[in-house]
Amino acid sequence: MTQPARGPGGSTPFGAERNPARVVAFSDAVIAIAVTLLVLEIRPPQDTRHLLHGLAALWPSYLAYGITFMLIGQVWANHHVMFDHIRSADRVVLFLNTLLLMDIAFLPFSASVLAQAFRHGQGQRTAVVLHGITFELAAILFNIVWWYARHDRRLLTTTIDSAGVRAISRRFRLALAWIATGSLLGAVLPALGMAVIAAFIPYYWLPIPGEIALMRRRRNGGHGRT
């Protein structure tokens, strides 16, 4: 494995490398808060005399909640996939991860805007594009963090081989194209744009083949390449 050039005191040009455990713990906390805030945007009907009708009328909130929760869940799952193979975090990783968390913290707001737009029948195109752009930014930051960590394998562990690195890279790049397509379609046909973005959910929960192959080899007594 190629090691980064170190300056005095064992630090890299971008600061000392740290165990990424605290990065993951902090990220988990922010993501947990974000998904909790999603449900707070669903306000109970004020007219309890027609409660069933009022609850049914909240369908845009339920839809925005469900789609956004599952997409944030994907962010959480793939954040773990990424940091399972990052052995250390320098200041660049800390900064990029902070930007990613700032974007995730914005998602409850974009989900609320989406629900309001569909509930009132106005501004759906803008709402879908805003929602899509927020997730597109998260996908961009994922790709940047992963590219930076895997460049010359300077921050990667030995638990993943080149095939696994490529498989994760392909999955992250696919997110860029898929969400961007949904966002662009949403600018013309809001319902279709949301359908495309929602279709991303089941696919992205599938395991990454490169990691599965490596884990099978390790269970069978093989060793990943450095």
Coordinates of N, CA and C in Angstrom, one line a residue:
M1 N 0.8 -1.2 0.0 CA 0.0 0.0 0.0 C 0.9 1.2 0.0
T2 N 0.5 2.2 -0.9 CA 1.3 3.4 -0.9 C 1.0 4.3 0.3
Q3 N 2.0 4.8 1.0 CA 1.8 5.6 2.1 C 2.0 7.1 1.7
P4 N 1.2 8.0 2.3 CA 1.4 9.4 2.0 C 2.7 9.9 2.5
A5 N 3.2 10.9 1.9 CA 4.4 11.6 2.4 C 4.1 12.3 3.7
R6 N 5.0 12.1 4.7 CA 4.8 12.6 6.0 C 5.8 13.7 6.3
G7 N 5.3 14.7 7.0 CA 6.1 15.8 7.4 C 6.6 15.5 8.8
P8 N 7.2 16.5 9.5 CA 7.7 16.4 10.8 C 6.5 16.0 11.8
G9 N 6.8 15.1 12.7 CA 5.8 14.7 13.7 C 4.9 13.7 13.2
G10 N 5.2 13.1 12.0 CA 4.3 12.1 11.5 C 3.0 12.5 10.8
S11 N 2.9 13.8 10.5 CA 1.7 14.4 9.9 C 1.8 14.4 8.4
T12 N 0.7 14.4 7.7 CA 0.7 14.6 6.3 C 0.6 16.1 6.0
P13 N 0.7 16.4 4.7 CA 0.5 17.8 4.3 C -0.9 18.3 4.6
F14 N -1.8 17.4 4.9 CA -3.2 17.8 5.2 C -3.5 17.5 6.6
G15 N -2.5 17.5 7.5 CA -2.7 17.2 8.9 C -2.6 15.8 9.3
A16 N -2.6 15.6 10.6 CA -2.4 14.2 11.1 C -3.6 13.3 10.7
E17 N -3.2 12.0 10.4 CA -4.3 11.1 10.1 C -4.8 10.5 11.4
R18 N -6.1 10.4 11.5 CA -6.8 10.0 12.7 C -7.7 8.7 12.4
N19 N -7.9 8.0 13.5 CA -8.8 6.9 13.4 C -10.2 7.4 13.0
P20 N -10.8 6.9 12.0 CA -12.1 7.4 11.5 C -13.3 7.0 12.3
A21 N -13.1 6.4 13.5 CA -14.2 5.9 14.3 C -15.1 7.1 14.8
R22 N -14.4 8.2 15.1 CA -15.2 9.4 15.6 C -16.0 10.0 14.4
V23 N -15.4 10.0 13.2 CA -16.1 10.5 12.1 C -17.4 9.7 11.8
V24 N -17.3 8.4 11.9 CA -18.5 7.6 11.7 C -19.5 7.8 12.8
A25 N -19.0 7.9 14.1 CA -20.0 8.1 15.2 C -20.7 9.5 15.1
F26 N -19.9 10.5 14.7 CA -20.6 11.9 14.6 C -21.5 11.8 13.4
S27 N -21.2 11.2 12.3 CA -22.0 11.1 11.1 C -23.3 10.3 11.5
D28 N -23.2 9.2 12.2 CA -24.4 8.5 12.7 C -25.3 9.4 13.5
A29 N -24.8 10.2 14.3 CA -25.6 11.1 15.2 C -26.4 12.1 14.3
V30 N -25.7 12.7 13.4 CA -26.3 13.7 12.5 C -27.4 13.1 11.7
I31 N -27.1 11.9 11.1 CA -28.1 11.2 10.3 C -29.3 10.8 11.1
A32 N -29.1 10.3 12.3 CA -30.2 10.0 13.2 C -31.1 11.2 13.5
I33 N -30.5 12.3 13.7 CA -31.3 13.5 14.0 C -32.1 13.9 12.7
A34 N -31.4 13.8 11.6 CA -32.1 14.2 10.3 C -33.3 13.3 10.1
V35 N -33.2 12.0 10.2 CA -34.4 11.2 10.0 C -35.5 11.4 11.0
T36 N -35.1 11.7 12.2 CA -36.1 12.0 13.3 C -36.8 13.3 13.0
L37 N -36.1 14.3 12.5 CA -36.8 15.6 12.1 C -37.8 15.4 11.0
L38 N -37.6 14.4 10.2 CA -38.5 14.2 9.1 C -40.0 14.0 9.6
V39 N -40.1 13.2 10.6 CA -41.5 12.9 11.0 C -42.1 14.1 11.7
L40 N -41.3 15.0 12.3 CA -41.9 16.2 12.9 C -42.5 17.2 11.9
E41 N -42.2 17.0 10.6 CA -42.8 17.8 9.6 C -44.2 17.4 9.3
I42 N -44.6 16.2 9.7 CA -46.0 15.8 9.5 C -46.9 16.2 10.6
R43 N -47.7 17.2 10.4 CA -48.5 17.8 11.4 C -49.9 17.2 11.4
P44 N -50.4 16.8 12.6 CA -51.7 16.2 12.7 C -52.8 17.1 12.3
P45 N -53.9 16.6 11.7 CA -55.0 17.5 11.2 C -55.6 18.2 12.4
Q46 N -56.0 19.5 12.2 CA -56.6 20.3 13.3 C -58.1 20.0 13.4
D47 N -58.7 19.5 12.3 CA -60.2 19.2 12.3 C -60.4 17.8 12.7
T48 N -60.6 17.5 13.9 CA -60.8 16.1 14.3 C -62.2 15.5 14.0
R49 N -63.1 16.4 13.6 CA -64.4 15.9 13.2 C -64.4 15.1 12.0
H50 N -63.4 15.4 11.1 CA -63.3 14.7 9.9 C -61.8 14.1 9.8
L51 N -61.5 13.4 10.9 CA -60.1 13.0 11.1 C -59.6 12.1 10.0
L52 N -60.4 11.1 9.5 CA -60.0 10.2 8.5 C -59.6 11.0 7.2
H53 N -60.5 11.9 6.9 CA -60.3 12.7 5.6 C -59.0 13.5 5.8
G54 N -58.8 14.1 7.0 CA -57.6 14.9 7.3 C -56.4 14.1 7.2
L55 N -56.4 12.9 7.7 CA -55.2 12.0 7.7 C -54.9 11.6 6.3
A56 N -56.0 11.3 5.5 CA -55.7 10.9 4.1 C -55.2 12.1 3.3
A57 N -55.6 13.3 3.6 CA -55.1 14.4 2.9 C -53.6 14.7 3.1
L58 N -53.0 14.1 4.1 CA -51.6 14.2 4.4 C -50.7 13.3 3.5
W59 N -51.3 12.7 2.5 CA -50.5 11.7 1.7 C -49.2 12.3 1.2
P60 N -49.2 13.6 0.8 CA -47.9 14.1 0.3 C -46.8 14.1 1.4
S61 N -47.2 14.3 2.6 CA -46.2 14.3 3.7 C -45.7 12.9 3.9
Y62 N -46.7 11.9 3.9 CA -46.3 10.5 4.0 C -45.3 10.1 2.9
L63 N -45.6 10.5 1.7 CA -44.8 10.2 0.6 C -43.4 10.8 0.7
A64 N -43.3 12.1 1.0 CA -42.0 12.8 1.2 C -41.3 12.1 2.3
Y65 N -42.0 11.8 3.4 CA -41.3 11.2 4.6 C -40.7 9.8 4.2
G66 N -41.5 9.0 3.5 CA -41.0 7.6 3.2 C -39.9 7.6 2.3
I67 N -40.0 8.4 1.2 CA -38.9 8.4 0.2 C -37.6 9.0 0.8
T68 N -37.8 10.1 1.5 CA -36.6 10.8 2.1 C -35.9 9.9 3.2
F69 N -36.8 9.3 4.0 CA -36.2 8.4 5.1 C -35.4 7.3 4.4
M70 N -35.9 6.7 3.4 CA -35.2 5.5 2.8 C -34.0 6.0 2.1
L71 N -34.0 7.2 1.5 CA -32.8 7.7 0.8 C -31.7 8.1 1.8
I72 N -32.1 8.7 2.9 CA -31.2 9.0 4.0 C -30.6 7.7 4.6
G73 N -31.5 6.6 4.7 CA -31.0 5.3 5.1 C -29.9 4.8 4.2
Q74 N -30.1 5.0 2.9 CA -29.1 4.6 1.9 C -27.8 5.4 2.2
V75 N -27.9 6.7 2.4 CA -26.7 7.5 2.7 C -26.0 6.9 3.9
W76 N -26.7 6.5 5.0 CA -26.1 6.0 6.2 C -25.5 4.6 5.9
A77 N -26.2 3.7 5.1 CA -25.6 2.4 4.8 C -24.3 2.5 4.0
N78 N -24.4 3.4 3.0 CA -23.2 3.5 2.1 C -22.1 4.3 2.7
H79 N -22.4 5.2 3.7 CA -21.4 5.8 4.5 C -20.6 4.8 5.2
H80 N -21.3 3.8 5.8 CA -20.6 2.7 6.5 C -19.8 1.9 5.5
V81 N -20.3 1.6 4.4 CA -19.6 0.8 3.3 C -18.3 1.5 3.0
M82 N -18.3 2.9 2.9 CA -17.2 3.6 2.5 C -16.1 3.6 3.7
F83 N -16.6 3.9 4.9 CA -15.7 4.1 6.0 C -15.2 2.7 6.6
D84 N -15.9 1.6 6.2 CA -15.4 0.3 6.5 C -14.0 0.1 5.9
H85 N -13.7 0.8 4.8 CA -12.5 0.6 4.1 C -11.5 1.8 4.1
I86 N -11.9 2.8 4.9 CA -11.0 3.9 5.1 C -10.3 3.8 6.5
R87 N -9.0 3.6 6.4 CA -8.3 3.3 7.7 C -8.0 4.5 8.5
S88 N -7.9 5.7 7.9 CA -7.6 6.9 8.6 C -8.2 8.1 7.9
A89 N -8.4 9.2 8.7 CA -9.1 10.4 8.1 C -8.2 11.6 8.4
D90 N -7.8 12.3 7.3 CA -7.0 13.5 7.6 C -8.0 14.7 7.5
R91 N -7.5 15.9 7.5 CA -8.3 17.1 7.5 C -9.2 17.3 6.3
V92 N -8.7 16.8 5.2 CA -9.5 16.9 4.0 C -10.8 16.0 4.1
V93 N -10.6 14.8 4.6 CA -11.7 13.9 4.8 C -12.7 14.5 5.9
L94 N -12.1 15.0 6.9 CA -13.0 15.7 7.9 C -13.8 16.8 7.3
F95 N -13.2 17.6 6.5 CA -13.9 18.7 5.9 C -15.0 18.3 4.9
L96 N -14.6 17.3 4.1 CA -15.6 16.8 3.1 C -16.7 16.1 3.8
N97 N -16.5 15.4 4.8 CA -17.5 14.7 5.5 C -18.4 15.7 6.3
T98 N -17.9 16.8 6.7 CA -18.7 17.9 7.3 C -19.6 18.5 6.3
L99 N -19.1 18.7 5.1 CA -20.0 19.2 4.0 C -21.1 18.2 3.7
L100 N -20.8 17.0 3.7 CA -21.8 15.9 3.5 C -22.9 16.0 4.6
L101 N -22.5 16.1 5.8 CA -23.4 16.1 6.9 C -24.3 17.4 6.9
M102 N -23.7 18.5 6.5 CA -24.4 19.8 6.3 C -25.6 19.6 5.3
D103 N -25.2 18.9 4.2 CA -26.2 18.6 3.2 C -27.3 17.7 3.7
I104 N -27.0 16.7 4.5 CA -28.0 15.7 5.0 C -28.9 16.5 6.0
A105 N -28.3 17.4 6.8 CA -29.1 18.1 7.8 C -30.2 19.0 7.1
F106 N -30.0 19.3 5.8 CA -30.9 20.1 5.0 C -32.1 19.4 4.5
L107 N -32.0 18.0 4.5 CA -33.0 17.2 3.8 C -34.4 17.3 4.5
P108 N -34.5 17.4 5.8 CA -35.9 17.6 6.3 C -36.6 18.8 5.8
F109 N -35.8 19.9 5.5 CA -36.4 21.1 5.0 C -36.9 20.8 3.5
S110 N -36.0 20.2 2.7 CA -36.4 19.9 1.3 C -37.6 18.9 1.2
A111 N -37.6 18.0 2.2 CA -38.8 17.1 2.2 C -40.1 17.8 2.6
S112 N -40.0 18.8 3.5 CA -41.1 19.6 3.9 C -41.6 20.4 2.7
V113 N -40.7 21.0 2.0 CA -41.1 21.8 0.8 C -41.7 20.9 -0.2
L114 N -41.2 19.7 -0.4 CA -41.8 18.8 -1.4 C -43.3 18.4 -1.0
A115 N -43.5 18.1 0.3 CA -44.8 17.8 0.8 C -45.8 18.9 0.6
Q116 N -45.3 20.1 1.0 CA -46.2 21.3 0.8 C -46.6 21.6 -0.6
A117 N -45.6 21.4 -1.5 CA -45.9 21.7 -2.9 C -46.9 20.7 -3.5
F118 N -46.8 19.4 -3.2 CA -47.8 18.5 -3.7 C -49.1 18.6 -3.0
R119 N -49.1 19.0 -1.7 CA -50.4 19.2 -1.0 C -51.2 20.3 -1.6
H120 N -50.5 21.4 -1.9 CA -51.2 22.6 -2.4 C -51.3 22.7 -3.9
G121 N -50.6 21.7 -4.6 CA -50.7 21.7 -6.1 C -50.0 22.8 -6.8
Q122 N -49.0 23.4 -6.1 CA -48.3 24.5 -6.7 C -46.8 24.3 -6.4
G123 N -45.9 24.6 -7.4 CA -44.5 24.6 -7.1 C -43.9 23.2 -7.1
Q124 N -44.6 22.2 -7.7 CA -44.1 20.9 -7.6 C -42.7 20.7 -8.4
R125 N -42.6 21.4 -9.5 CA -41.4 21.2 -10.3 C -40.2 21.8 -9.5
T126 N -40.3 22.9 -8.9 CA -39.3 23.5 -8.1 C -38.9 22.6 -6.9
A127 N -40.0 22.1 -6.2 CA -39.8 21.2 -5.0 C -39.1 20.0 -5.4
V128 N -39.4 19.3 -6.5 CA -38.8 18.1 -6.9 C -37.3 18.3 -7.2
V129 N -37.1 19.4 -7.9 CA -35.7 19.8 -8.3 C -34.9 20.1 -7.0
L130 N -35.4 20.8 -6.1 CA -34.7 21.1 -4.8 C -34.4 19.8 -4.1
H131 N -35.4 18.9 -4.0 CA -35.2 17.6 -3.3 C -34.1 16.8 -4.0
G132 N -34.2 16.8 -5.3 CA -33.2 16.0 -6.1 C -31.8 16.6 -6.0
I133 N -31.7 17.9 -6.1 CA -30.4 18.6 -6.0 C -29.7 18.3 -4.7
T134 N -30.5 18.3 -3.6 CA -30.0 18.1 -2.3 C -29.3 16.7 -2.2
F135 N -30.0 15.7 -2.8 CA -29.4 14.3 -2.8 C -28.3 14.2 -3.8
E136 N -28.4 15.0 -4.9 CA -27.3 15.0 -5.9 C -26.0 15.5 -5.3
L137 N -26.1 16.6 -4.4 CA -25.0 17.1 -3.8 C -24.4 16.1 -2.8
A138 N -25.2 15.3 -2.1 CA -24.7 14.2 -1.3 C -24.0 13.2 -2.1
A139 N -24.5 12.9 -3.3 CA -23.8 11.9 -4.1 C -22.5 12.4 -4.6
I140 N -22.4 13.7 -5.0 CA -21.2 14.3 -5.4 C -20.1 14.2 -4.3
L141 N -20.5 14.6 -3.1 CA -19.6 14.6 -1.9 C -19.1 13.1 -1.6
F142 N -20.0 12.1 -1.7 CA -19.6 10.8 -1.6 C -18.5 10.4 -2.6
N143 N -18.7 10.8 -3.8 CA -17.7 10.4 -4.8 C -16.4 11.1 -4.6
I144 N -16.4 12.4 -4.1 CA -15.2 13.1 -3.8 C -14.5 12.5 -2.7
V145 N -15.2 12.1 -1.6 CA -14.5 11.5 -0.4 C -13.9 10.2 -0.8
W146 N -14.7 9.4 -1.6 CA -14.1 8.1 -2.0 C -13.0 8.2 -2.9
W147 N -13.1 9.1 -3.9 CA -11.9 9.3 -4.8 C -10.7 9.7 -4.0
Y148 N -10.9 10.7 -3.1 CA -9.7 11.1 -2.3 C -9.1 10.0 -1.5
A149 N -9.9 9.2 -0.9 CA -9.4 8.1 0.0 C -8.7 7.0 -0.8
R150 N -9.3 6.7 -2.0 CA -8.7 5.6 -2.8 C -7.6 6.0 -3.7
H151 N -7.4 7.3 -3.9 CA -6.3 7.8 -4.7 C -4.9 7.3 -4.2
D152 N -4.3 6.4 -5.0 CA -3.0 5.8 -4.6 C -3.2 4.9 -3.3
R153 N -4.5 4.6 -3.0 CA -4.8 3.8 -1.8 C -4.2 4.4 -0.5
R154 N -4.0 5.7 -0.5 CA -3.3 6.2 0.6 C -4.1 6.2 2.0
L155 N -5.4 6.1 1.9 CA -6.2 6.1 3.1 C -7.0 4.8 3.3
L156 N -6.8 3.9 2.4 CA -7.6 2.7 2.4 C -7.0 1.6 3.3
T157 N -7.8 0.7 3.8 CA -7.3 -0.5 4.5 C -6.9 -1.6 3.5
T158 N -6.4 -2.6 4.0 CA -6.1 -3.8 3.2 C -7.2 -4.8 3.1
T159 N -8.4 -4.4 3.7 CA -9.6 -5.3 3.7 C -10.3 -5.3 2.3
I160 N -9.9 -4.5 1.4 CA -10.6 -4.4 0.1 C -9.6 -4.5 -1.0
D161 N -9.9 -5.3 -2.0 CA -9.0 -5.4 -3.2 C -9.4 -4.4 -4.3
S162 N -8.7 -4.4 -5.4 CA -8.9 -3.5 -6.4 C -10.3 -3.6 -7.0
A163 N -10.8 -4.9 -7.1 CA -12.1 -5.1 -7.6 C -13.2 -4.5 -6.8
G164 N -13.0 -4.6 -5.4 CA -14.0 -4.0 -4.5 C -14.0 -2.5 -4.6
V165 N -12.8 -1.9 -4.8 CA -12.7 -0.5 -4.9 C -13.4 0.0 -6.2
R166 N -13.3 -0.7 -7.2 CA -13.9 -0.4 -8.5 C -15.4 -0.5 -8.4
A167 N -15.9 -1.6 -7.7 CA -17.3 -1.8 -7.5 C -18.0 -0.7 -6.7
I168 N -17.3 -0.3 -5.6 CA -17.9 0.8 -4.9 C -17.9 2.1 -5.7
S169 N -16.8 2.3 -6.5 CA -16.7 3.5 -7.3 C -17.9 3.5 -8.3
R170 N -18.1 2.4 -8.9 CA -19.2 2.3 -9.9 C -20.6 2.6 -9.3
R171 N -20.8 2.1 -8.1 CA -22.1 2.3 -7.4 C -22.2 3.8 -7.1
F172 N -21.2 4.4 -6.6 CA -21.3 5.8 -6.3 C -21.5 6.7 -7.5
R173 N -20.8 6.4 -8.6 CA -21.0 7.1 -9.8 C -22.4 7.0 -10.4
L174 N -22.9 5.8 -10.3 CA -24.3 5.6 -10.8 C -25.3 6.5 -10.1
A175 N -25.1 6.7 -8.8 CA -25.9 7.6 -8.0 C -26.0 9.0 -8.6
L176 N -24.8 9.4 -9.1 CA -24.8 10.8 -9.7 C -25.7 10.8 -10.9
A177 N -25.6 9.9 -11.8 CA -26.4 9.9 -13.0 C -27.9 9.7 -12.7
W178 N -28.2 8.7 -11.8 CA -29.6 8.4 -11.6 C -30.4 9.5 -10.9
I179 N -29.8 10.1 -9.9 CA -30.5 11.2 -9.2 C -30.6 12.5 -10.1
A180 N -29.5 12.7 -10.9 CA -29.6 13.9 -11.8 C -30.7 13.7 -12.8
T181 N -30.8 12.4 -13.3 CA -31.9 12.2 -14.3 C -33.3 12.4 -13.7
G182 N -33.5 11.9 -12.4 CA -34.7 12.2 -11.8 C -35.0 13.7 -11.5
S183 N -34.0 14.4 -11.2 CA -34.1 15.8 -10.9 C -34.5 16.6 -12.2
L184 N -33.8 16.2 -13.3 CA -34.1 16.9 -14.6 C -35.5 16.5 -15.1
L185 N -35.9 15.3 -14.9 CA -37.3 14.9 -15.3 C -38.3 15.6 -14.4
G186 N -38.0 15.8 -13.1 CA -38.9 16.5 -12.2 C -39.1 18.0 -12.6
A187 N -38.2 18.6 -13.3 CA -38.3 19.9 -13.8 C -39.4 20.0 -14.8
V188 N -39.7 18.9 -15.5 CA -40.7 18.9 -16.5 C -42.0 18.2 -16.1
L189 N -41.8 17.0 -15.5 CA -42.9 16.1 -15.0 C -42.6 15.7 -13.6
P190 N -43.1 16.5 -12.6 CA -42.7 16.3 -11.2 C -43.0 14.8 -10.7
A191 N -44.1 14.3 -11.0 CA -44.4 12.9 -10.6 C -43.5 11.9 -11.2
L192 N -43.1 12.1 -12.4 CA -42.2 11.1 -13.1 C -40.8 11.3 -12.4
G193 N -40.4 12.5 -12.2 CA -39.1 12.7 -11.5 C -39.0 12.1 -10.2
M194 N -40.1 12.2 -9.4 CA -40.0 11.5 -8.1 C -40.1 10.0 -8.2
A195 N -40.8 9.5 -9.2 CA -40.8 8.1 -9.4 C -39.4 7.5 -9.8
V196 N -38.7 8.3 -10.6 CA -37.3 7.8 -11.0 C -36.4 7.8 -9.7
I197 N -36.5 8.9 -8.9 CA -35.7 9.0 -7.7 C -36.1 7.9 -6.8
A198 N -37.4 7.6 -6.6 CA -37.8 6.6 -5.7 C -37.4 5.2 -6.2
A199 N -37.3 5.0 -7.5 CA -36.9 3.7 -8.1 C -35.4 3.4 -7.7
F200 N -34.7 4.4 -7.3 CA -33.3 4.3 -6.9 C -33.2 3.5 -5.6
I201 N -34.3 3.6 -4.8 CA -34.2 3.0 -3.4 C -34.0 1.5 -3.4
P202 N -34.8 0.7 -4.1 CA -34.6 -0.7 -4.0 C -33.2 -1.2 -4.6
Y203 N -32.8 -0.5 -5.7 CA -31.6 -0.9 -6.3 C -30.4 -0.6 -5.4
Y204 N -30.4 0.5 -4.8 CA -29.2 0.9 -4.0 C -29.0 0.2 -2.7
W205 N -30.1 -0.5 -2.3 CA -29.9 -1.3 -1.1 C -29.3 -2.7 -1.4
L206 N -29.1 -3.0 -2.7 CA -28.5 -4.3 -3.0 C -27.0 -4.2 -2.6
P207 N -26.5 -5.4 -2.1 CA -25.0 -5.4 -1.8 C -24.1 -5.1 -3.0
I208 N -22.9 -4.7 -2.7 CA -21.9 -4.4 -3.7 C -21.2 -5.7 -4.0
P209 N -21.2 -6.2 -5.3 CA -20.6 -7.5 -5.6 C -19.1 -7.6 -5.3
G210 N -18.4 -6.6 -5.5 CA -17.0 -6.6 -5.2 C -16.7 -6.9 -3.7
E211 N -17.5 -6.4 -2.8 CA -17.3 -6.6 -1.4 C -17.7 -8.0 -1.1
I212 N -18.7 -8.5 -1.7 CA -19.2 -9.9 -1.4 C -18.1 -10.9 -1.8
A213 N -17.6 -10.7 -3.0 CA -16.6 -11.6 -3.5 C -15.4 -11.7 -2.5
L214 N -14.9 -10.5 -2.1 CA -13.8 -10.4 -1.2 C -14.1 -11.1 0.1
M215 N -15.3 -10.9 0.7 CA -15.6 -11.5 2.0 C -15.7 -13.0 1.9
R216 N -16.2 -13.5 0.7 CA -16.2 -14.9 0.5 C -14.8 -15.5 0.5
R217 N -13.9 -14.8 -0.2 CA -12.5 -15.3 -0.3 C -11.9 -15.3 1.1
R218 N -12.2 -14.3 1.9 CA -11.5 -14.2 3.2 C -12.1 -15.3 4.1
R219 N -13.4 -15.6 4.0 CA -14.0 -16.7 4.8 C -13.4 -18.0 4.4
N220 N -13.1 -18.1 3.1 CA -12.5 -19.4 2.6 C -11.0 -19.5 2.9
G221 N -10.4 -18.5 3.6 CA -9.0 -18.5 3.9 C -8.1 -17.8 3.0
G222 N -8.7 -17.0 2.0 CA -7.9 -16.2 1.1 C -7.6 -14.9 1.7
H223 N -6.8 -14.1 1.0 CA -6.4 -12.8 1.4 C -6.6 -11.8 0.4
G224 N -7.1 -10.6 0.8 CA -7.2 -9.5 -0.2 C -5.9 -8.9 -0.5
R225 N -5.8 -8.3 -1.7 CA -4.5 -7.7 -2.1 C -4.4 -6.3 -1.5
T226 N -3.2 -5.9 -1.2 CA -3.0 -4.6 -0.6 C -2.9 -3.6 -1.8

